[in-house]
Coordinates of C-alpha atoms in Angstrom, one line a residue:
X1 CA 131.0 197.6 77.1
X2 CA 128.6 194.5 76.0
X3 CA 127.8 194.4 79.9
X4 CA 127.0 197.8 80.5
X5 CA 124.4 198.1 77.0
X6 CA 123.0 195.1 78.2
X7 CA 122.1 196.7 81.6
X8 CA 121.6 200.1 80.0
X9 CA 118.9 198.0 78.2
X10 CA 117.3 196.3 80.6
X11 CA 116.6 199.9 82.8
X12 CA 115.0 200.9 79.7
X13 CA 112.8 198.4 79.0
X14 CA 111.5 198.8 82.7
X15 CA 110.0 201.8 81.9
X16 CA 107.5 200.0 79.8
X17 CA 106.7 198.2 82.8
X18 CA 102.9 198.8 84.3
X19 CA 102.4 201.3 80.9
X20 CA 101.5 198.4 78.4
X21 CA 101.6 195.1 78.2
X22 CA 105.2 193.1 77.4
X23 CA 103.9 192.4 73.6
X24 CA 104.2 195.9 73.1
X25 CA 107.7 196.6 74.2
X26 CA 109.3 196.1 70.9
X27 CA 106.8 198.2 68.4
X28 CA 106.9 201.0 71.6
X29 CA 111.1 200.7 71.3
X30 CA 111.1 200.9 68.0
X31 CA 108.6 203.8 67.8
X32 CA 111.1 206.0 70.2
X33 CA 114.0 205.5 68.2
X34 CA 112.8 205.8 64.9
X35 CA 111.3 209.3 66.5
X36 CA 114.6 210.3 67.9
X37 CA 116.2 209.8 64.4
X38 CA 113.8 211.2 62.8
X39 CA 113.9 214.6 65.1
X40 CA 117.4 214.3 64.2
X41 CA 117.9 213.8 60.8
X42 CA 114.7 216.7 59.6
X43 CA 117.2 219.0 62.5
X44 CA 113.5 219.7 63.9
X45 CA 114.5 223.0 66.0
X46 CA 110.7 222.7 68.0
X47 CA 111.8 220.3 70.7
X48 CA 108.3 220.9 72.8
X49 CA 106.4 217.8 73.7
X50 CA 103.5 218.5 71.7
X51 CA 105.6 218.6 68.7
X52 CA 108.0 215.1 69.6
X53 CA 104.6 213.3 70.1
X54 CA 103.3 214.7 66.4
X55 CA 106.4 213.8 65.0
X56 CA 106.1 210.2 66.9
X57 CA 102.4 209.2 65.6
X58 CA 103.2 210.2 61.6
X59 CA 106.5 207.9 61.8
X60 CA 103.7 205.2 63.8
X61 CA 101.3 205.7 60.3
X62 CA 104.5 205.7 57.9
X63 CA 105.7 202.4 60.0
X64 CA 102.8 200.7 60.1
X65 CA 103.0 200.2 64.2
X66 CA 100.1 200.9 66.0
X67 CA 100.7 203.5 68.9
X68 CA 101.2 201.3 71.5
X69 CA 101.6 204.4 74.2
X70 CA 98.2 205.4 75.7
X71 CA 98.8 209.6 76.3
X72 CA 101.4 211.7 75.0
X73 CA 103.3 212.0 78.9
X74 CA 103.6 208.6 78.5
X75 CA 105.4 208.6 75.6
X76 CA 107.7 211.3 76.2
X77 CA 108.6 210.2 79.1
X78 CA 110.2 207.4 77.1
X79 CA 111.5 209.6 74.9
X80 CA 113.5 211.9 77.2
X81 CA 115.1 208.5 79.3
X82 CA 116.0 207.7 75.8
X83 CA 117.4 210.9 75.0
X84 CA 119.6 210.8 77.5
X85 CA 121.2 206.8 76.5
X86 CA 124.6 207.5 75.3
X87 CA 125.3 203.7 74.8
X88 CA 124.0 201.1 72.2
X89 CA 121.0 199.4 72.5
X90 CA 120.7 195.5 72.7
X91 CA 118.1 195.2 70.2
X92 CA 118.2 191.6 70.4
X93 CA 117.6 191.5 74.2
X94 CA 114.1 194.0 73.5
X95 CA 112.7 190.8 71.8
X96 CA 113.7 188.7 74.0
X97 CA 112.9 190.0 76.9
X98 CA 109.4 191.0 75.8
X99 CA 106.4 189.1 74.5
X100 CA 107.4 189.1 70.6
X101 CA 103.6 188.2 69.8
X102 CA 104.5 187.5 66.3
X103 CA 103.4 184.4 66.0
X104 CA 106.3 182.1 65.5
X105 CA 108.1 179.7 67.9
X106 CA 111.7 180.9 68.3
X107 CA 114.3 178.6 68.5
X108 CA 116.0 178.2 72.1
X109 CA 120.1 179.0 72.6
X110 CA 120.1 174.7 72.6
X111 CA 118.4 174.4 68.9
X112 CA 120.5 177.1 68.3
X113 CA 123.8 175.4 68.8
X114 CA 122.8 172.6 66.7
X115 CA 122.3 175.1 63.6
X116 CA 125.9 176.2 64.5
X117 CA 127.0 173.1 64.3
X118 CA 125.7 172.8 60.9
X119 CA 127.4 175.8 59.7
X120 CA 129.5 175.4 56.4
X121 CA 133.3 176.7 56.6
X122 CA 132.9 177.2 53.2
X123 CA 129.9 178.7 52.2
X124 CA 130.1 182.3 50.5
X125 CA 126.6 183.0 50.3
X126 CA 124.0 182.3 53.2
X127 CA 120.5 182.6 53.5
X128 CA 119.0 183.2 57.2
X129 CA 115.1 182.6 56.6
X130 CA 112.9 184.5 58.6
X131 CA 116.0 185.3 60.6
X132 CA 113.9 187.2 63.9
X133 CA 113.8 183.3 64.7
X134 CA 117.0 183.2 65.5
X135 CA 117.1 186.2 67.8
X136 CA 119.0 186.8 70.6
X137 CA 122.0 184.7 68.9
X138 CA 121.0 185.9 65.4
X139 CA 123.8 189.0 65.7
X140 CA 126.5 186.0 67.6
X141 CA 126.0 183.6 64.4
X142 CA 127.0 186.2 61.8
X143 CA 130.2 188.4 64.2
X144 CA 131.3 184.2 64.3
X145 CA 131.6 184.0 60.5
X146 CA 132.5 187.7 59.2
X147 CA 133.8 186.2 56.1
X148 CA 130.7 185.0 54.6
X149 CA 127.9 187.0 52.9
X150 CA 124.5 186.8 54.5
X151 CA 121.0 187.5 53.4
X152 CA 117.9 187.8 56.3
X153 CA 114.5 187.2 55.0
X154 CA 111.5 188.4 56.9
X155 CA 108.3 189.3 56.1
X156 CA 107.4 191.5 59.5
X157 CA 107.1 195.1 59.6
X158 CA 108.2 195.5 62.8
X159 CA 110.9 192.7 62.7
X160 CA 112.4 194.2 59.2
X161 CA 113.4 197.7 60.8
X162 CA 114.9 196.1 64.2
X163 CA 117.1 194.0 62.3
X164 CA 117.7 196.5 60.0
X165 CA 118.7 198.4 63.3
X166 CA 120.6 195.6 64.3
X167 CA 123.1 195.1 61.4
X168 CA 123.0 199.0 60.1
X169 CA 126.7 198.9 59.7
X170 CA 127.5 195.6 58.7
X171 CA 128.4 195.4 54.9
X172 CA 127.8 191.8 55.0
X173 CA 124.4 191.1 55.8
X174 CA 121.4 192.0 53.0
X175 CA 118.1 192.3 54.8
X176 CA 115.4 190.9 52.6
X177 CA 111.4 191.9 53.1
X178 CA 110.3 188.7 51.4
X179 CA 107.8 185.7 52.2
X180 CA 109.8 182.2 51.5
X181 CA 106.3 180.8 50.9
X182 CA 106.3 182.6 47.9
X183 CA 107.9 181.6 44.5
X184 CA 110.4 183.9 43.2
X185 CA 110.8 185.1 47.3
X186 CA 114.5 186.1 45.4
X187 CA 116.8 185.3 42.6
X188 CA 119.8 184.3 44.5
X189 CA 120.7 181.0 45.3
X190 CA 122.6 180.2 48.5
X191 CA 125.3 177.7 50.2
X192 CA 123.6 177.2 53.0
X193 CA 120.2 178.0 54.4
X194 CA 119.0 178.0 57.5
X195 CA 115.3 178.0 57.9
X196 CA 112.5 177.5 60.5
X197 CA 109.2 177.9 58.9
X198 CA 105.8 178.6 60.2
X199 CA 104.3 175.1 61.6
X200 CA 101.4 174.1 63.8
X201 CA 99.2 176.9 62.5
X202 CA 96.3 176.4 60.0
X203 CA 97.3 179.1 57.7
X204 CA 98.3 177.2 54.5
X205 CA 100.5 179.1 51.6
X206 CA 98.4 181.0 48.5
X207 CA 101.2 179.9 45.8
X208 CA 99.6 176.9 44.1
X209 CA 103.4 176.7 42.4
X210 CA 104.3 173.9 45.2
X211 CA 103.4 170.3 45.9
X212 CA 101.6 170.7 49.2
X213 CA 100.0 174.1 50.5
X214 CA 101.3 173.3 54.4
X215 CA 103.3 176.7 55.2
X216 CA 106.5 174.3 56.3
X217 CA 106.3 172.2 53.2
X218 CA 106.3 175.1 50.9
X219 CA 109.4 176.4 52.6
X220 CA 111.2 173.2 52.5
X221 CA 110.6 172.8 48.4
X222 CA 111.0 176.2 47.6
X223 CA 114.4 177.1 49.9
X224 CA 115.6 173.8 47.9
X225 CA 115.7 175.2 44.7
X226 CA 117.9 178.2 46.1
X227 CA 120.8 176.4 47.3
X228 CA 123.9 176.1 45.0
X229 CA 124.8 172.6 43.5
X230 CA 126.1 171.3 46.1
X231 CA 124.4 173.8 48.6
X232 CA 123.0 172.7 51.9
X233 CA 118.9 173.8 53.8
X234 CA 119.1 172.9 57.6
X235 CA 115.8 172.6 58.3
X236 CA 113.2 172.4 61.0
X237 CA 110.4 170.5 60.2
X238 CA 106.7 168.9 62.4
X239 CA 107.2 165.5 62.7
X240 CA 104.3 164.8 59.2
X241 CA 107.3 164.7 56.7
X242 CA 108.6 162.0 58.4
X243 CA 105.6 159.8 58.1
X244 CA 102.4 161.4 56.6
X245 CA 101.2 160.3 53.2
X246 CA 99.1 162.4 50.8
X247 CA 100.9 165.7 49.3
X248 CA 102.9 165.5 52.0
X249 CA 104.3 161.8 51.4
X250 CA 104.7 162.8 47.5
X251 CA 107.1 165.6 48.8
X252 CA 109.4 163.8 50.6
X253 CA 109.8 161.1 47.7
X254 CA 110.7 164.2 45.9
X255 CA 113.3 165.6 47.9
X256 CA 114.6 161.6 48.6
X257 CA 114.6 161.3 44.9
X258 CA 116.4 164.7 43.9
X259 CA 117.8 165.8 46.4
X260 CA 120.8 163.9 49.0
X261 CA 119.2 163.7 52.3
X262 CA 122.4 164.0 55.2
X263 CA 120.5 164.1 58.1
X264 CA 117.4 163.1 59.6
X265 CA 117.1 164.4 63.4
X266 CA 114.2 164.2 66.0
X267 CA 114.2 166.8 68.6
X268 CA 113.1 167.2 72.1
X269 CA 110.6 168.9 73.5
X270 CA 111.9 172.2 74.6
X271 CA 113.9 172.7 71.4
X272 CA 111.6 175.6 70.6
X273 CA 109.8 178.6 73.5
X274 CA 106.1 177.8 73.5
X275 CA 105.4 174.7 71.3
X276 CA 105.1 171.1 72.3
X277 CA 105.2 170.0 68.4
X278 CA 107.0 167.0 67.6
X279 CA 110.0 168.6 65.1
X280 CA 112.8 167.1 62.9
X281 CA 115.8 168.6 62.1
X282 CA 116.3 168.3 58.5
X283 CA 119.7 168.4 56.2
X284 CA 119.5 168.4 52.6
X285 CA 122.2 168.7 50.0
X286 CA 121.6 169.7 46.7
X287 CA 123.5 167.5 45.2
X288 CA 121.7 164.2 43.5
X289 CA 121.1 160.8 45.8
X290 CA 124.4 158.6 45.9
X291 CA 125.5 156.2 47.9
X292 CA 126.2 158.3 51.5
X293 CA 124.7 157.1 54.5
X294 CA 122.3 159.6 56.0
X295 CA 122.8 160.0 59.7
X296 CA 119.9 159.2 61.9
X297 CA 119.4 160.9 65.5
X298 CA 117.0 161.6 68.5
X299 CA 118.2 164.2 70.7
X300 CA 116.9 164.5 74.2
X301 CA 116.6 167.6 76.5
X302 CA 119.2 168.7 79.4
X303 CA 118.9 171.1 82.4
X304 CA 115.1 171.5 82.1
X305 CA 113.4 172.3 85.4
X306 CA 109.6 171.7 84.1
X307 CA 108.0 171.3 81.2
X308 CA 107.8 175.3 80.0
X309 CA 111.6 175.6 80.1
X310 CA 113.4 175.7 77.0
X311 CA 116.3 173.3 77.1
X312 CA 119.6 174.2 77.3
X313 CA 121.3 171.7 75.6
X314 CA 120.9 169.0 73.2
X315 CA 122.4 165.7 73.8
X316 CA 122.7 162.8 71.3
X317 CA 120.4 160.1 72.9
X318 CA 120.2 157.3 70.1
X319 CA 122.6 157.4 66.4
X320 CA 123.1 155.5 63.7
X321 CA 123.0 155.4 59.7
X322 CA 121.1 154.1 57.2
X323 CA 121.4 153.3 53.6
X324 CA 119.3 155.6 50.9
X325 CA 117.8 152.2 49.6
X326 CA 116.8 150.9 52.6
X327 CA 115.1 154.1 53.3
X328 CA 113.6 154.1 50.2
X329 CA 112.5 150.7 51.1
X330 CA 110.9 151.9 54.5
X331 CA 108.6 154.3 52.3
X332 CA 108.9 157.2 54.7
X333 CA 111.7 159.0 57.4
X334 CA 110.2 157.2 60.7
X335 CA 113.3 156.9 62.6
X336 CA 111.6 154.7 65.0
X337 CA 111.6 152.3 62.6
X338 CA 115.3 152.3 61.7
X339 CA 115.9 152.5 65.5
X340 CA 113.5 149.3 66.1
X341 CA 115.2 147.5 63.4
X342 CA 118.3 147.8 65.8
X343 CA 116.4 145.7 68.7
X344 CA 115.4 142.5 68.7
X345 CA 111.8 142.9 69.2
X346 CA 111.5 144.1 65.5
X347 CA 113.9 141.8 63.9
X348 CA 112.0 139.1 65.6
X349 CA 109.0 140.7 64.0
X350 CA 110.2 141.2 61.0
X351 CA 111.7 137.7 60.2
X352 CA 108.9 135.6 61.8
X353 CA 107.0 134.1 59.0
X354 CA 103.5 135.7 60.1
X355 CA 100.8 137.4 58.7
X356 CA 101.5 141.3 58.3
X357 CA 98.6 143.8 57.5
X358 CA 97.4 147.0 57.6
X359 CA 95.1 147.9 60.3
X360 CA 92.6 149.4 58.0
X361 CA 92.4 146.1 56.7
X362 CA 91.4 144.2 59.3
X363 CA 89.2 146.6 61.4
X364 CA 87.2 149.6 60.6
X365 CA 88.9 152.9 62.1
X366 CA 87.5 155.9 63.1
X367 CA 87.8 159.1 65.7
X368 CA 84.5 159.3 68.3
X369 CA 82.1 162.4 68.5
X370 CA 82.4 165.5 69.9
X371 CA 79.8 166.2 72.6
X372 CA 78.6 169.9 73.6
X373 CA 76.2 169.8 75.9
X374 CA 76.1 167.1 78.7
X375 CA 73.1 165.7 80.8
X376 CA 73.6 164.0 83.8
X377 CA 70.4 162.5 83.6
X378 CA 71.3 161.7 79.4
X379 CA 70.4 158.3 78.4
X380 CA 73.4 158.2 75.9
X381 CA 77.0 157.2 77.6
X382 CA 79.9 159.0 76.6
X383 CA 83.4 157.2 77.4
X384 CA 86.6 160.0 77.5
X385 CA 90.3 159.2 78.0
X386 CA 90.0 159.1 81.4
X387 CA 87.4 156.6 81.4
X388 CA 90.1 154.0 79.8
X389 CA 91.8 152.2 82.3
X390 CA 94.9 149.4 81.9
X391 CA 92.1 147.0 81.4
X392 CA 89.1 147.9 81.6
X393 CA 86.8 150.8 81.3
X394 CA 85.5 152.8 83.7
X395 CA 81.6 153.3 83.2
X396 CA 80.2 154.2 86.4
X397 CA 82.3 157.3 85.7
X398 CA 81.1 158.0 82.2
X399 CA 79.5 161.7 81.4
X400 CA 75.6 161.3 79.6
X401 CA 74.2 163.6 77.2
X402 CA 70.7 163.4 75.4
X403 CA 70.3 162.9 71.8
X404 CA 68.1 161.2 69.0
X405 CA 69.8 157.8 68.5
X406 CA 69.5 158.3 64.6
X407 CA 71.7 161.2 64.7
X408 CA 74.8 159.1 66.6
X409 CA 74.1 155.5 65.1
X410 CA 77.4 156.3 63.3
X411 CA 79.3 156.4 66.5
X412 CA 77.4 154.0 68.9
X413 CA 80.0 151.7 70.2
X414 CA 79.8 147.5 70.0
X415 CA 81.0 145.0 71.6
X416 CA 85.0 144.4 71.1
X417 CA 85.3 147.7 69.9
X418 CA 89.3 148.8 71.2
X419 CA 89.0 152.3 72.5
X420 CA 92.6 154.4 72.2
X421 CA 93.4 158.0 73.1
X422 CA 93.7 160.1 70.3
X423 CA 95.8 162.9 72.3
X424 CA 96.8 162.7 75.6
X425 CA 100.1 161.6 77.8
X426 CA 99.8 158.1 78.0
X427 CA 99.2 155.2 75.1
X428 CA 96.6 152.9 76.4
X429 CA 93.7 150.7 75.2
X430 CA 90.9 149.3 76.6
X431 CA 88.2 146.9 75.1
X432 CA 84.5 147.9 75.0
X433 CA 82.0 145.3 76.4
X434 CA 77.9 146.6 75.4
X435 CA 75.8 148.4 78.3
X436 CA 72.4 148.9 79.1
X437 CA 72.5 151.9 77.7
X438 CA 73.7 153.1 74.2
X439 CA 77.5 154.7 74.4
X440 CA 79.6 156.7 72.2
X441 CA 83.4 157.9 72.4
X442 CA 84.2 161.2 72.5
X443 CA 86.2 163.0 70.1
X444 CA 89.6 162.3 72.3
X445 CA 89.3 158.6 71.5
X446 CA 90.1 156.4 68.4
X447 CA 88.1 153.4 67.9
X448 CA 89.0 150.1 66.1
X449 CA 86.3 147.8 65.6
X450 CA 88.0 144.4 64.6
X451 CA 86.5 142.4 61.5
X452 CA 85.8 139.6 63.7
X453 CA 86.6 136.6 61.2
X454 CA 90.4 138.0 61.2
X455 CA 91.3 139.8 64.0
X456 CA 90.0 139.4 67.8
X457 CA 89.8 142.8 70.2
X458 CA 91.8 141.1 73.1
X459 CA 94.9 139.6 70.6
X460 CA 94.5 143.4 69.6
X461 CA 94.5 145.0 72.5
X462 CA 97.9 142.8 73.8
X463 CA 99.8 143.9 70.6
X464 CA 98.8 147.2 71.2
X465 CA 100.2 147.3 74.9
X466 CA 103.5 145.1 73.7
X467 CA 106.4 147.1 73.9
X468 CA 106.8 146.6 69.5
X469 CA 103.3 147.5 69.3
X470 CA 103.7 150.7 71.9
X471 CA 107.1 151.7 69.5
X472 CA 105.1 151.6 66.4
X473 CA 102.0 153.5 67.8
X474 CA 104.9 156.3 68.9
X475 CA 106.0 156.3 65.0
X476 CA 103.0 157.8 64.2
X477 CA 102.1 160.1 67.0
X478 CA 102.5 163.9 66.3
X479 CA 103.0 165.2 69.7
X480 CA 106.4 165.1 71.3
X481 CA 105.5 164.6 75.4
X482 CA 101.9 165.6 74.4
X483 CA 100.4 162.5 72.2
X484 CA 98.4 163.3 68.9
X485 CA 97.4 160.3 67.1
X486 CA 95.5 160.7 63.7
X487 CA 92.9 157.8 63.2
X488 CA 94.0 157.6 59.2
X489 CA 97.7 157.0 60.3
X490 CA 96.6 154.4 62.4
X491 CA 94.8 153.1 59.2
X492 CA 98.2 152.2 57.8
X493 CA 99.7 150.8 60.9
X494 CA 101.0 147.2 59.8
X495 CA 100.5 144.7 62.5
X496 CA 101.0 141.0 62.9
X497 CA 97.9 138.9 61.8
X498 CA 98.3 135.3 62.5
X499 CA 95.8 132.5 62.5
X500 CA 92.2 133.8 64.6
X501 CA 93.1 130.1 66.4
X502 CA 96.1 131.4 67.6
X503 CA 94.8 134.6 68.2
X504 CA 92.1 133.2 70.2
X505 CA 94.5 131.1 72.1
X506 CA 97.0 134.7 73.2
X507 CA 93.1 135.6 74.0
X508 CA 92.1 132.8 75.8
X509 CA 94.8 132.7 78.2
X510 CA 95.6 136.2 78.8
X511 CA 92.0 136.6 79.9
X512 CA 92.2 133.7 82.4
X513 CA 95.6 135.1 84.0
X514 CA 93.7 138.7 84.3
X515 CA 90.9 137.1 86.2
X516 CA 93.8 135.0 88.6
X517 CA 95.3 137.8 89.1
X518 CA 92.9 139.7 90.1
X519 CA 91.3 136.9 92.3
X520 CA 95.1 137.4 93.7
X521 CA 95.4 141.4 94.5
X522 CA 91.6 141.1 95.8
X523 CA 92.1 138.5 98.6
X524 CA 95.8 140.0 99.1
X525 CA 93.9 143.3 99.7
X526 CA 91.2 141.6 101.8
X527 CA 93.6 139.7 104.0
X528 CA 96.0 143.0 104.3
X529 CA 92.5 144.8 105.2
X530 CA 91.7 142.2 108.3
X531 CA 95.1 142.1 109.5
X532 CA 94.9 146.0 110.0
X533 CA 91.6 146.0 111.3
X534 CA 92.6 143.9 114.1
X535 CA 95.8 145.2 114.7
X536 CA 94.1 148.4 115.2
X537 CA 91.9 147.3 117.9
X538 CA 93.0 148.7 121.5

């Protein structure tokens, strides 16, 4: 029977096909059948088209939905094929199928199984947040546990009276129209919660109630304090609670503080449809901080054609535990960190008896300049990310624009300043060296101008490229395949500062082994070069 809705389905929705555009499928589904019921339940005896269509655009007004059907044929058209379905629609399979154009990443069948995995046998009472999320496997995670009571949140017309369609006849599922970045969203406190809140946008919450106005924030404090004692949130979260400071930083002592964190998780890109954010999956019990390890992970991606796929399975890459105070210790949830303390490249760096600072102390850092309007013929040099080579920097390529110097002295570039991208694919650096010309960096690159009596641009530049210095760099980036580097986390980046001797002396010879080798590719190149030349000769 499943089968047959699910093709049933699928020949309805291609009537939409060529009529309107796939973000309108479900609001034009929805409008049909709530017409149809309505028809049905008022015993409406005028069946003619004109009235149907009437009867269609006051239940679009009372719904909210704008009339997504551009003539009345159109619509009853639809209406009669649907008239004449004898079988159950697949609700779930509408979203899917078509744009949802809501506005929210929805979490693929992998991410999916994870949550599953996280389900409590024992929990009575369970919160789904924003629970269109979950769709198509929304319907398959409550059928699997019939003997718990759940509660979906949403806060979308259109997505409240689908799943209202969905679980009409299940007595154990609430549907709640409520914002969970709201205090007070509901009275009712929960064994478990799952929740995956709004992140990557700009929209920030209006409730001052909570610590930090970030949309994914407020949902992780306020779905907290609505778990049972000993209640449980799985959460997904962007990769900032892990590391960021601020608001966000004073959160997660909060949580680390109050709360027993069980799980700290990085996932893959692909765990979500259309979003390369770098996201954590979160557990937290409400139960206060004790003596239990919390279980560290990075999952990677399987079965993923390209880079648009959704993956369809997540596999356990790196795991291992850590200790609450020596979490506490690290001052943040950088699992990079309590991976590299694993390796010996950071036990070696942290039990050598050197010099460890923050970057912001030793070298002023800030992002470049965004540049509008570009003049060949400019006298000012831009340098972009694809300007920085593996060494050097490639300024017969640079773009030019024209500008009064006084307005850019704030950006101009000097000598030994170490050029990084700020976004991008790759992590590499490059050392400026002063032109003819004045230069700036555009607004892609970080710069980090050394104070010269305690830290040297090429003994920066090598720790930067060194595999330890490449790890912690990935700590802070907020991209998953995509890098996004903030200049103020690179601020707090500690590095190794030893004597500007020794410095000079990692300096020293690692520029006279680039210039061999070089002298080395060039004459390998010009002999390879000759040999050709004359073998070609006939």
């Amino acid at each position: 029977m499943a089968k047959e809705n699910e093709k049933a389905t699928f020949e309805y929705m291609n009537l939409f096909r060529g009529y309107m555009g796939s973000d309108s499928y479900v609001p034009a589904a929805l409008l049909v059948a709530e017409t149809k019921g309505e028809c049905d339940s008022r015993k409406i005896s005028d069946k003619s088209e004109e009235r149907i269509y009437e009867t269609m655009l006051a239940v679009a007004d009372r719904l909210g939905i704008v009339n997504p059907f551009k003539d009345k044929a159109q619509f009853v058209r639809v209406y009669k094929a649907y008239d004449d379905f004898t079988g159950d629609f697949d609700w779930e399979m509408i979203i899917a199928k078509g744009d949802r154009g809501f506005g929210y990443s929805a979490v693929s069948n992998a991410l999916f199984k994870e949550y599953n995995n996280h389900f409590k046998l024992d929990a009575d009472e369970v919160l789904i947040a924003e629970g269109e999320k979950f769709i198509p496997n929304l319907k398959k995670l409550i059928d699997e546990h019939p003997g718990c009571n759940f509660t979906i949140t949403t806060e979308n017309t259109i997505s409240l009276h689908v799943i209202n369609r969905i679980f009409a006849s299940y007595e154990n599922v609430e549907i709640l129209n409520a914002s969970i970045y709201q205090y007070g969203f509901t009275n009712n406190r929960y064994d478990l919660i799952f929740s995956v809140p709004n992140f990557g946008t700009r929209n920030l919450a209006e409730d001052d109630n909570f610590m930090c106005r970030d949309q994914d924030a407020v949902a992780l404090e306020n779905l907290l304090l609505h778990t049972t004692s000993g209640g449980e949130l799985v959460i997904t979260m962007p990769a900032r609670i892990t590391y960021a400071q601020g608001k966000n930083g004073e959160l997660r002592r909060f949580v680390q503080q109050t709360y027993r964190v069980k799980e700290i998780a990085e996932l893959p890109e692909g765990a979500f449809e259309g979003t390369g954010i770098k996201t954590y999956l979160i557990d937290v019990v409400n139960t206060k901080p004790g003596d239990d390890d919390v279980i560290v992970r990075r999952y990677k991606a399987e079965n993923r054609k390209n880079r648009r796929d959704t993956a369809s399975e997540l596999i356990i890459e790196e795991e291992t535990f850590v200790m609450l105070d020596e979490l506490a210790e690290l001052g943040d949830w950088n699992i990079n960190k309590i991976f590299s303390q694993q390796d010996e490249e950071w036990l070696k760096f942290q039990e050598s008896s050197v010099r460890r600072m923050a970057m912001g102390d030793v070298a002023e850092v800030f992002r470049g300049k965004s540049v509008s309007k570009k003049d060949p013929t400019g006298s000012i040099g831009v340098v972009n990310i694809s300007n920085i080579g593996d060494y050097d920097i490639d300024y017969d390529g640079l773009d030019h624009f024209d500008e009064e110097e006084r307005k850019i002295t704030n950006y101009l570039l000097k000598e030994g300043d170490v050029l990084i991208p700020a976004r991008g694919t790759a992590i590499r650096t490059s050392i400026f060296h002063e032109q003819s010309y004045p230069c700036i960096a555009s607004s892609n690159i970080i710069v980090i101008r050394p104070e010269i009596k305690m830290l040297t641009s090429t003994y920066l530049k090598l720790f930067l490229d060194s595999p330890l210095g490449q790890k912690m760099i990935s700590g802070v980036q907020q991209g998953s395949t995509i890098i996004n580097i903030s200049y103020k986390d690179l601020n707090a980046l500690e590095i190794p500062v030893p004597s500007i001797e020794e410095q000079q002396m990692k300096a020293d010879e690692y520029t006279r082994e680039l210039t061999i080798y070089r002298e080395t590719i060039a004459a390998a190149e010009k002999r390879w070069n000759e040999v050709v030349d004359k073998l070609r000769e006939f």
